[in-house]
PDB file of N, CA, C and O and ligand atoms in Angstrom:
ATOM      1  N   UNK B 235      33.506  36.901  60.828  1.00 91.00           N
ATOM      2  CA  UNK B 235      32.386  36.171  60.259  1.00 91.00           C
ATOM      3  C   UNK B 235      31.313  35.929  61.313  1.00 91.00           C
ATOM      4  O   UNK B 235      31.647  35.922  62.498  1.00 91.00           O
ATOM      5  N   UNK B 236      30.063  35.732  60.964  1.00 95.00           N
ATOM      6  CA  UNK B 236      28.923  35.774  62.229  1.00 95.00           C
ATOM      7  C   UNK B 236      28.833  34.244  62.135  1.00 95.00           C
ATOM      8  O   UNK B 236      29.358  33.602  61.225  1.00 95.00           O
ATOM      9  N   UNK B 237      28.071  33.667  63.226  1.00 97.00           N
ATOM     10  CA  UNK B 237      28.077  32.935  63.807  1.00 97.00           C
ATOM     11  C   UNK B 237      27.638  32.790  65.008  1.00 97.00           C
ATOM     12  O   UNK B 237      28.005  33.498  65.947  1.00 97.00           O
ATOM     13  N   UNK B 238      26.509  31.519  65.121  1.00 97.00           N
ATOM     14  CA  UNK B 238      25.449  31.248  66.072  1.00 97.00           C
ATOM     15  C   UNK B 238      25.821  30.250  66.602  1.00 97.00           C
ATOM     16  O   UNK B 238      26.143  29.247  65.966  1.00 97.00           O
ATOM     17  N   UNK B 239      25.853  30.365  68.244  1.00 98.00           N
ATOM     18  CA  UNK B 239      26.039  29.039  69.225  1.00 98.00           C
ATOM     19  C   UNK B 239      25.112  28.844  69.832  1.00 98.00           C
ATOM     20  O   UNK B 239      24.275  29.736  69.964  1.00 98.00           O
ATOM     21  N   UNK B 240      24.954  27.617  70.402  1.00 98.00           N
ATOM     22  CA  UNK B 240      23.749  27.519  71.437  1.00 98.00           C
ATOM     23  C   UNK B 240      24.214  27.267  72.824  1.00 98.00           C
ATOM     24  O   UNK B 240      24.549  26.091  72.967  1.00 98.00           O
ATOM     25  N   UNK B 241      24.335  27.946  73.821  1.00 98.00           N
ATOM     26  CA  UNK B 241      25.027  27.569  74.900  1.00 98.00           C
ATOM     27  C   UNK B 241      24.053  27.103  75.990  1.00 98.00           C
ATOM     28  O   UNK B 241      23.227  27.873  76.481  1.00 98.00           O
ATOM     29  N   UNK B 242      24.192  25.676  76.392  1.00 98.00           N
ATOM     30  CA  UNK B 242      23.173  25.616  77.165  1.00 98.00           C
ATOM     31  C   UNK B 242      23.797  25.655  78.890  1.00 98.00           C
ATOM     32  O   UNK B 242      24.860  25.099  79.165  1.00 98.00           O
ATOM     33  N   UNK B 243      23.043  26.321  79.850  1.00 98.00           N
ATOM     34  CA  UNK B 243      23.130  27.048  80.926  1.00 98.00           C
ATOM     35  C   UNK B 243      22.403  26.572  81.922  1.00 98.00           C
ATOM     36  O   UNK B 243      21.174  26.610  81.861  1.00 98.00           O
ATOM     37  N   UNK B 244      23.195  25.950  83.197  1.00 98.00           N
ATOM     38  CA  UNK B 244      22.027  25.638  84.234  1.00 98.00           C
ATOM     39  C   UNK B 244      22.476  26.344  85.163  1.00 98.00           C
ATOM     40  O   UNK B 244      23.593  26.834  85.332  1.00 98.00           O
ATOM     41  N   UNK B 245      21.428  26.380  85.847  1.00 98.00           N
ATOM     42  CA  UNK B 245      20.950  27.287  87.217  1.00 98.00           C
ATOM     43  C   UNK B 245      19.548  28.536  87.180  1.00 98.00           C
ATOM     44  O   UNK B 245      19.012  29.040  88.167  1.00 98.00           O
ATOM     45  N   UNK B 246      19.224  28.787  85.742  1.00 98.00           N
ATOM     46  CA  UNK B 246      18.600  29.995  85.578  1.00 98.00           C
ATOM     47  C   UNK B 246      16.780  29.030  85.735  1.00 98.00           C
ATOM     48  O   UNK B 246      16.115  28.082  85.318  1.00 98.00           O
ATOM     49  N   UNK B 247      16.800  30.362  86.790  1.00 96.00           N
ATOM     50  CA  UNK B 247      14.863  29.529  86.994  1.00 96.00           C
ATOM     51  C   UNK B 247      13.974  30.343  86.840  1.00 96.00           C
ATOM     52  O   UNK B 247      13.018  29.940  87.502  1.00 96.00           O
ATOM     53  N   UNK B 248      13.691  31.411  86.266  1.00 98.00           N
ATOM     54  CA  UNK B 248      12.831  32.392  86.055  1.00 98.00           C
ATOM     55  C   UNK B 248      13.193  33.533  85.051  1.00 98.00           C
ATOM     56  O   UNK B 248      14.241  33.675  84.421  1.00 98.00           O
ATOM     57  N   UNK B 249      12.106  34.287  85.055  1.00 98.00           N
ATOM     58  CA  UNK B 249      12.518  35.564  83.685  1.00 98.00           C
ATOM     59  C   UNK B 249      13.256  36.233  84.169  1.00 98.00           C
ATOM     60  O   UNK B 249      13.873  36.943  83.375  1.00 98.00           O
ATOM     61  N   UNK B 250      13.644  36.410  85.809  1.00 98.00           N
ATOM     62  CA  UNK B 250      14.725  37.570  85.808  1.00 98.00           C
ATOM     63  C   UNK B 250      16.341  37.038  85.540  1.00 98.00           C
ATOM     64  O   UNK B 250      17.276  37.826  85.402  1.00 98.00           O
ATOM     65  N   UNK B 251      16.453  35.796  85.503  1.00 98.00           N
ATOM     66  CA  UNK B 251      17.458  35.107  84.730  1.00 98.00           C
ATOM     67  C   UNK B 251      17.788  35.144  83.497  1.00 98.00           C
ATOM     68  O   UNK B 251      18.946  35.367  83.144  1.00 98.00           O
ATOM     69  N   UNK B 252      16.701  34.904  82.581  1.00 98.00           N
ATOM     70  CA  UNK B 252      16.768  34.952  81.344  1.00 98.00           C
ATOM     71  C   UNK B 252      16.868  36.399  80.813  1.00 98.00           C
ATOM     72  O   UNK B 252      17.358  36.704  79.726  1.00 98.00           O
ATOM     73  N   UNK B 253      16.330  37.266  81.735  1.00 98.00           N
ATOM     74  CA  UNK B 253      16.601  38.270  80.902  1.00 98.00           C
ATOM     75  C   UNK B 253      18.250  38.963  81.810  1.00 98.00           C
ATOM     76  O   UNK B 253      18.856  39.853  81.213  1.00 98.00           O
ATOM     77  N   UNK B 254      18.567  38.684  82.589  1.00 98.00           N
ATOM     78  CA  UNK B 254      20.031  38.995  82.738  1.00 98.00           C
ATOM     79  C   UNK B 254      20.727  38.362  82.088  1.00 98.00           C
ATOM     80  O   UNK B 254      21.670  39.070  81.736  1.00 98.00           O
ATOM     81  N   UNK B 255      20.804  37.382  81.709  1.00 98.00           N
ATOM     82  CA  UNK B 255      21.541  36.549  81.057  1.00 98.00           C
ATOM     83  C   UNK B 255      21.690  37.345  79.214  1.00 98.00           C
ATOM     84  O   UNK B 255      22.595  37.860  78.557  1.00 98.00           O
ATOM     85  N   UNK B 256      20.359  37.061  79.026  1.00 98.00           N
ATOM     86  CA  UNK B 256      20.065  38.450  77.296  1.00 98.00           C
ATOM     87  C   UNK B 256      20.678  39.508  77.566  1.00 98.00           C
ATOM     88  O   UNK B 256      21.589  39.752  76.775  1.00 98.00           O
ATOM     89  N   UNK B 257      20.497  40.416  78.582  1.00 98.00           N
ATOM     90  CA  UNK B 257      21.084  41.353  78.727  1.00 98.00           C
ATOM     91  C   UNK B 257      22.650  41.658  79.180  1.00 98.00           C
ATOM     92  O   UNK B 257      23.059  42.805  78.998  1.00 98.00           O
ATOM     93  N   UNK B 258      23.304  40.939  79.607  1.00 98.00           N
ATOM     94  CA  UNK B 258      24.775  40.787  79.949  1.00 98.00           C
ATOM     95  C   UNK B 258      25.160  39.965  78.229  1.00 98.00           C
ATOM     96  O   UNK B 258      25.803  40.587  77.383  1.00 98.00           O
ATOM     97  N   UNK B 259      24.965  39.430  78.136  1.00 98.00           N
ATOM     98  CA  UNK B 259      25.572  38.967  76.659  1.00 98.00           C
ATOM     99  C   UNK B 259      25.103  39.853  75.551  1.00 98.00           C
ATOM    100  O   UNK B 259      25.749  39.806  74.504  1.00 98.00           O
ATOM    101  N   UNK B 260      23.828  40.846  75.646  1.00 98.00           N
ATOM    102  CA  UNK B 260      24.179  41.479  74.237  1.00 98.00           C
ATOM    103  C   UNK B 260      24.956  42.816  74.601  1.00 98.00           C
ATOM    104  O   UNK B 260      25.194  43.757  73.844  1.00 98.00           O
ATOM    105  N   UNK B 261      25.303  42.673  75.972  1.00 98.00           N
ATOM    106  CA  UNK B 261      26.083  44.495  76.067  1.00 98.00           C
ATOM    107  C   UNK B 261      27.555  43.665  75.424  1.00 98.00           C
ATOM    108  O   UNK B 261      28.213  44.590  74.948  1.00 98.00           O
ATOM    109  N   UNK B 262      28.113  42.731  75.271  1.00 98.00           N
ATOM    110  CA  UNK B 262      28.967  42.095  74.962  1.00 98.00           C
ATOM    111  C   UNK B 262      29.681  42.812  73.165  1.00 98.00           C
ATOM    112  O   UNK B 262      29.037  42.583  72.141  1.00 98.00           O
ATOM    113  N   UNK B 263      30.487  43.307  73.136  1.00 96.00           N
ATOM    114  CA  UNK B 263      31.142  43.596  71.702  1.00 96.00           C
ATOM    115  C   UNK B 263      31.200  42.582  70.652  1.00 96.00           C
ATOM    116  O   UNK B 263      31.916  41.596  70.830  1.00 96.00           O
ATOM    117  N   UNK B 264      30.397  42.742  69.371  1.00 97.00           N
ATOM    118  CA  UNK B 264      30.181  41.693  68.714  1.00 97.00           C
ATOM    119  C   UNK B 264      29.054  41.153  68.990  1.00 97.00           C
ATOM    120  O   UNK B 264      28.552  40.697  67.962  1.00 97.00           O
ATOM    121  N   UNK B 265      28.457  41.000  69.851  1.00 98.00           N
ATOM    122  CA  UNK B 265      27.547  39.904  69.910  1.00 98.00           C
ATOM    123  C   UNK B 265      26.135  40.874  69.313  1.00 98.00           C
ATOM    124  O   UNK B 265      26.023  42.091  69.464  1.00 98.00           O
ATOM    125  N   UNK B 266      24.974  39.813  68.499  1.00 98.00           N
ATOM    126  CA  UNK B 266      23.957  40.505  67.604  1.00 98.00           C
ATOM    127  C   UNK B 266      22.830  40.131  68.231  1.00 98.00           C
ATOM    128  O   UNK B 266      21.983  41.020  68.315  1.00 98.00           O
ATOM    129  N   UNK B 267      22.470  38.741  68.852  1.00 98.00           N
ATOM    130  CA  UNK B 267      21.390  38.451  69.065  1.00 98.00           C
ATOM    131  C   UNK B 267      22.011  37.721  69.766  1.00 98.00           C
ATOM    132  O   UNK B 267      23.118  37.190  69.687  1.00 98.00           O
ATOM    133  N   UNK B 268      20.901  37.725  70.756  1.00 98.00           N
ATOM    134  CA  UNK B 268      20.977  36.812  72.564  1.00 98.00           C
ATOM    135  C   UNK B 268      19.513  36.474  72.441  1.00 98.00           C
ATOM    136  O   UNK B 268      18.654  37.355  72.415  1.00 98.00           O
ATOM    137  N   UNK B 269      19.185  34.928  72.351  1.00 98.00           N
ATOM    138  CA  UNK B 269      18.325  34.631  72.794  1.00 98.00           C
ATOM    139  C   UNK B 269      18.076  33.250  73.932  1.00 98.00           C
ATOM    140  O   UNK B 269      18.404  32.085  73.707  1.00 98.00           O
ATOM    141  N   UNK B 270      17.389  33.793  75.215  1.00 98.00           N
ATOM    142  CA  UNK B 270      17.488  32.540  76.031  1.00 98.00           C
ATOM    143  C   UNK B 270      15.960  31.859  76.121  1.00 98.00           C
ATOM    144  O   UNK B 270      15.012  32.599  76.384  1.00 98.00           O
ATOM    145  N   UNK B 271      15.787  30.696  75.938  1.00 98.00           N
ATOM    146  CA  UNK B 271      14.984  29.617  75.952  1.00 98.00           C
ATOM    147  C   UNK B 271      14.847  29.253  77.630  1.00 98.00           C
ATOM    148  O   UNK B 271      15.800  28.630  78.097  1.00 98.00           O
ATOM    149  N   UNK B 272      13.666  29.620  78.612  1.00 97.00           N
ATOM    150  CA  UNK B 272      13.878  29.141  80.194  1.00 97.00           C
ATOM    151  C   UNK B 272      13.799  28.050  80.171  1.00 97.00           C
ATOM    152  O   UNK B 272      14.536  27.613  81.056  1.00 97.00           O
ATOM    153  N   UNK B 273      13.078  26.888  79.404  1.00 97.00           N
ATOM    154  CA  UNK B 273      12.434  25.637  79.286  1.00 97.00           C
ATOM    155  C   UNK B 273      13.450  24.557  78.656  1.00 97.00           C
ATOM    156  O   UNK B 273      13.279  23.369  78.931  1.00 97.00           O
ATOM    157  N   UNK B 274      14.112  24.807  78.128  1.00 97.00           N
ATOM    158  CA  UNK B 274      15.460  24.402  77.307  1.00 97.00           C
ATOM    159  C   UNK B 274      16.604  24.781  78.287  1.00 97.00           C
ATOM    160  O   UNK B 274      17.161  23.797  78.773  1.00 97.00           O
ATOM    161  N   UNK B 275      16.955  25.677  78.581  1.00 98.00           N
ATOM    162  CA  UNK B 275      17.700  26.260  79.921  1.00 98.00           C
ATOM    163  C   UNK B 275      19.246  26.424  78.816  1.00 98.00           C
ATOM    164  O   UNK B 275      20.325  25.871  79.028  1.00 98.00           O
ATOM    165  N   UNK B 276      18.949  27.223  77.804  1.00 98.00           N
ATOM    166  CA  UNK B 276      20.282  27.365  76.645  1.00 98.00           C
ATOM    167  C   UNK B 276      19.842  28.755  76.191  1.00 98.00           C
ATOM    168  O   UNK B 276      18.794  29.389  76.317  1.00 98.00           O
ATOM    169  N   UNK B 277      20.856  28.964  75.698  1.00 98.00           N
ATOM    170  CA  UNK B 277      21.020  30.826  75.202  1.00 98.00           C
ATOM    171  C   UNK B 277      21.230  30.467  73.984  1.00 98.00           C
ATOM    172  O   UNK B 277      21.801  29.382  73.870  1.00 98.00           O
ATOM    173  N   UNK B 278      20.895  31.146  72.793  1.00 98.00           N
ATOM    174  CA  UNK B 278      21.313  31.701  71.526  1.00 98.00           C
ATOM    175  C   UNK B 278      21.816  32.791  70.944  1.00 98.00           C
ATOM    176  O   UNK B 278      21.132  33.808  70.830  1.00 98.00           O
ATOM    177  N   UNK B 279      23.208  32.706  70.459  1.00 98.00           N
ATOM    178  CA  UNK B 279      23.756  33.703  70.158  1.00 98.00           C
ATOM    179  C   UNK B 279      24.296  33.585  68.871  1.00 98.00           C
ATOM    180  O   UNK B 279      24.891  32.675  68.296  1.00 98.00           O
ATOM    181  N   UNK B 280      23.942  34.745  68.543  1.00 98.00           N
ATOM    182  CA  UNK B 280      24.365  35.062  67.421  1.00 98.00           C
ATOM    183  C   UNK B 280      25.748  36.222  67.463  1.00 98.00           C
ATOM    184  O   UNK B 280      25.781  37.308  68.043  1.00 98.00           O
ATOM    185  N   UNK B 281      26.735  35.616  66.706  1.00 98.00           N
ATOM    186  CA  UNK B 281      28.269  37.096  67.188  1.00 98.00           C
ATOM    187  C   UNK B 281      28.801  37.216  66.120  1.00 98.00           C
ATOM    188  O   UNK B 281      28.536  36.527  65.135  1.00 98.00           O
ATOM    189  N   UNK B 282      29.792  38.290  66.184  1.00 98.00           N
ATOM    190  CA  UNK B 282      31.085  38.246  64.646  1.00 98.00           C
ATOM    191  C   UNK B 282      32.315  37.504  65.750  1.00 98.00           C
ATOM    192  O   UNK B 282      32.780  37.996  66.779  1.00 98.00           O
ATOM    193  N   UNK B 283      32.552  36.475  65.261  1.00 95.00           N
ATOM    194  CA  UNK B 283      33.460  35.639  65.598  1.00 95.00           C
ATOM    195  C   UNK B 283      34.972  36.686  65.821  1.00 95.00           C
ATOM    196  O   UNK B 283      35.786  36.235  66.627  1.00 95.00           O
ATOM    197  N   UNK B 284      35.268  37.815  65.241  1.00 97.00           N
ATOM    198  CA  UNK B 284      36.491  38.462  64.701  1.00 97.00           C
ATOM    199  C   UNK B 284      36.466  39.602  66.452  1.00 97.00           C
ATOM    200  O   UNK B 284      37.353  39.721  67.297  1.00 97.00           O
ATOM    201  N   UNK B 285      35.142  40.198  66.393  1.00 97.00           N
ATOM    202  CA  UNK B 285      35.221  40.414  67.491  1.00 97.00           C
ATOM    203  C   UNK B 285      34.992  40.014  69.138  1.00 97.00           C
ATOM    204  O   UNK B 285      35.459  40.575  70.129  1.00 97.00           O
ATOM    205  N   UNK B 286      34.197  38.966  69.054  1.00 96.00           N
ATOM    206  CA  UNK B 286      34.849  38.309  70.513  1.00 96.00           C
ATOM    207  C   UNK B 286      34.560  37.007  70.902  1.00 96.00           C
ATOM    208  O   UNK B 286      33.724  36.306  70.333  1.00 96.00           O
ATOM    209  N   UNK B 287      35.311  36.622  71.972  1.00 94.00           N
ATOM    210  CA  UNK B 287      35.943  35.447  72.187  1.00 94.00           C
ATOM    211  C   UNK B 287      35.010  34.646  72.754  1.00 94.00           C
ATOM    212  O   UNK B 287      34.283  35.089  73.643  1.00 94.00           O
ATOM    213  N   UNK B 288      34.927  33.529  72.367  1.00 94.00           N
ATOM    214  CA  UNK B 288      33.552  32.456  73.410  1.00 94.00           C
ATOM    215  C   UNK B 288      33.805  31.783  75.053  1.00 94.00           C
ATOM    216  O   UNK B 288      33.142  31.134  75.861  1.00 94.00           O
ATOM    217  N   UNK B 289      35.095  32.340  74.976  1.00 95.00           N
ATOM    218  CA  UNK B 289      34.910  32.438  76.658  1.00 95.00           C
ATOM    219  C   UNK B 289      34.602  33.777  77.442  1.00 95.00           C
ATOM    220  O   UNK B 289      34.373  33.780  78.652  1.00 95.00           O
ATOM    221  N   UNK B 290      34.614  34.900  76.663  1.00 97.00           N
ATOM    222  CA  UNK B 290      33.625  35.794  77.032  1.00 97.00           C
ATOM    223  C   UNK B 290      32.297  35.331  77.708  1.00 97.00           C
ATOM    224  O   UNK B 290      31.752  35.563  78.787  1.00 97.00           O
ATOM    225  N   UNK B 291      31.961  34.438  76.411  1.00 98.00           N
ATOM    226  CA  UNK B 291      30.176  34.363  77.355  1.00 98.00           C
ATOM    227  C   UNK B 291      30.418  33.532  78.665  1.00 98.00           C
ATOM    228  O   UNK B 291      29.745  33.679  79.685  1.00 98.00           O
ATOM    229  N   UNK B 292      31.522  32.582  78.516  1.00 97.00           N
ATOM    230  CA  UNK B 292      31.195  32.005  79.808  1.00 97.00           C
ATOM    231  C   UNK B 292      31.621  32.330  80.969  1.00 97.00           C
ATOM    232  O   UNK B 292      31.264  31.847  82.044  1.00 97.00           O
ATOM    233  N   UNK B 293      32.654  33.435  80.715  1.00 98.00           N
ATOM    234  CA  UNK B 293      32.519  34.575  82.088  1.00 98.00           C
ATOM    235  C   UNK B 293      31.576  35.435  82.160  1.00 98.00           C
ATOM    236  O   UNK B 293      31.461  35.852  83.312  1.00 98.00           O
ATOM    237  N   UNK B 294      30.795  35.920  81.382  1.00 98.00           N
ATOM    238  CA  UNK B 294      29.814  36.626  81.748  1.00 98.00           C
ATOM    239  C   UNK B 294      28.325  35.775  82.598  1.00 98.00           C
ATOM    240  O   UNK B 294      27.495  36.169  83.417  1.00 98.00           O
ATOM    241  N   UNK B 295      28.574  34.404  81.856  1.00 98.00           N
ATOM    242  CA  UNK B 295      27.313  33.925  82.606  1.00 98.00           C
ATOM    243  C   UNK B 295      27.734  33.286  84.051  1.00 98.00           C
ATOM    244  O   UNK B 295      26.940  32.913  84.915  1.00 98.00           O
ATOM    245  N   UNK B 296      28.854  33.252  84.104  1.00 98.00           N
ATOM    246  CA  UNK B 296      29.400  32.516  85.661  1.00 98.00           C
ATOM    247  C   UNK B 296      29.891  33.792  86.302  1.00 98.00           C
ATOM    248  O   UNK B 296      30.814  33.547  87.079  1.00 98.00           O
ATOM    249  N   UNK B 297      29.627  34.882  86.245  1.00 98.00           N
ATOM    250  CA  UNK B 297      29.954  36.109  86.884  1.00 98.00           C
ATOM    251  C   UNK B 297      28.116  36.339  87.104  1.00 98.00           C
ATOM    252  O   UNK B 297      27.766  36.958  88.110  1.00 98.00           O
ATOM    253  N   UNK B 298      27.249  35.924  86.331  1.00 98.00           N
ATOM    254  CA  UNK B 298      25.677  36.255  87.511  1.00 98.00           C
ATOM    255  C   UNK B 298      25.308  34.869  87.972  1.00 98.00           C
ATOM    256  O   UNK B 298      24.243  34.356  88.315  1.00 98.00           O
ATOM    257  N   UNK B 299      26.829  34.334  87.840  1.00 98.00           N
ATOM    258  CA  UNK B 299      25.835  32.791  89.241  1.00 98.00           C
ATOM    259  C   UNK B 299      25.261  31.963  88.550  1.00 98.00           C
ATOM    260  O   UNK B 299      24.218  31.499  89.011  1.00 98.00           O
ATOM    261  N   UNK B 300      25.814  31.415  86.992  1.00 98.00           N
ATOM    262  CA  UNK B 300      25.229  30.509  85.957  1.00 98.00           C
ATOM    263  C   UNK B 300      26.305  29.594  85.609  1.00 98.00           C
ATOM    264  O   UNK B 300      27.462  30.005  85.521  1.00 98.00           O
ATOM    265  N   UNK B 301      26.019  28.482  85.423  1.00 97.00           N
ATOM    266  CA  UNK B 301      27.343  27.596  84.963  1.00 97.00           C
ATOM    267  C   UNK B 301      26.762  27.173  83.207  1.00 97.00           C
ATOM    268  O   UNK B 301      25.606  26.962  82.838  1.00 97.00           O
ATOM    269  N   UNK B 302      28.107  27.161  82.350  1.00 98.00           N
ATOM    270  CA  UNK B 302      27.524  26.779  81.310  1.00 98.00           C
ATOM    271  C   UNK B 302      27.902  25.362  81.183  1.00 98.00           C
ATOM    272  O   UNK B 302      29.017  24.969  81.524  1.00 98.00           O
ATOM    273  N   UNK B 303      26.763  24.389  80.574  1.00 97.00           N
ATOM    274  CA  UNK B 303      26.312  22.866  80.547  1.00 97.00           C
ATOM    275  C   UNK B 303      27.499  22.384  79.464  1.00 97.00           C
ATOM    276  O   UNK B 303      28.285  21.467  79.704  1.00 97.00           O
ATOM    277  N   UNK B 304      27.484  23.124  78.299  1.00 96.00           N
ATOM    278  CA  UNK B 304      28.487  22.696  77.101  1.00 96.00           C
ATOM    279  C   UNK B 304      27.764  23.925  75.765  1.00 96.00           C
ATOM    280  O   UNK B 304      26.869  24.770  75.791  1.00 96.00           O
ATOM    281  N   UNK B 305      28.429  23.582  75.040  1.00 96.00           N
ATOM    282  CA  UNK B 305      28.233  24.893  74.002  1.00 96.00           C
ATOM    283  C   UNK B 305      28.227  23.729  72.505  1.00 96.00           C
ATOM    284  O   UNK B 305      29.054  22.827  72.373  1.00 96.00           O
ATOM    285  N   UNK B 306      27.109  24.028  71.506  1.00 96.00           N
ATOM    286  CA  UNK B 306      26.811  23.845  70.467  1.00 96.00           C
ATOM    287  C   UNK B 306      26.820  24.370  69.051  1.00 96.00           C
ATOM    288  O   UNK B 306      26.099  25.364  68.969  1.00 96.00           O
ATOM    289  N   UNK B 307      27.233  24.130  68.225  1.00 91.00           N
ATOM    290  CA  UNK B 307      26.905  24.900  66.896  1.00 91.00           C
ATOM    291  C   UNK B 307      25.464  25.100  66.716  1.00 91.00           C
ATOM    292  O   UNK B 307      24.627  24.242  66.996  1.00 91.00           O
ATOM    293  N   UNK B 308      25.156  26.465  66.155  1.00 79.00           N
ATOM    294  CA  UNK B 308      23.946  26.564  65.880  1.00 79.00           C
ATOM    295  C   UNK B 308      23.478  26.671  64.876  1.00 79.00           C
ATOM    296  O   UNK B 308      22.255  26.758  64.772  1.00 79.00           O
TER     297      UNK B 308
HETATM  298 CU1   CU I 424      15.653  33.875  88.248  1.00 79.54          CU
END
């Protein structure tokens, strides 16, 4: 089933953040839409829940040097 989180993320301070961050989470299996907010400092994702796991994202974002803040329904 799909399904949107909002994960909010500190450490990221510029576009080459935000867009590594988009780009490491949509090479991700399952995942449809990555969108990161710099000003908000949170990602939006959209995934099929069936194919992958939500600690996926938070190894992917603490593998480029990002800690995630807490994670939201979206
Ligand atoms: Cu940056």
């Amino acid at each position: 089933m799909e399904k949107t989180i909002i994960i909010g993320i500190d450490g990221m301070r510029c576009n080459s953040c935000k867009f590594a961050v988009e780009r490491d989470l949509s090479g991700l299996p399952g995942v449809k839409l990555v969108n990161v907010d710099l000003e908000l400092k949170e990602a939006r994702v959209t995934y099929d829940e069936s194919l992958v796991d939500t600690q996926l994202f938070d190894k992917t974002i603490a593998s480029l040097g990002f800690s995630v803040r807490n994670t939201t329904e979206g």
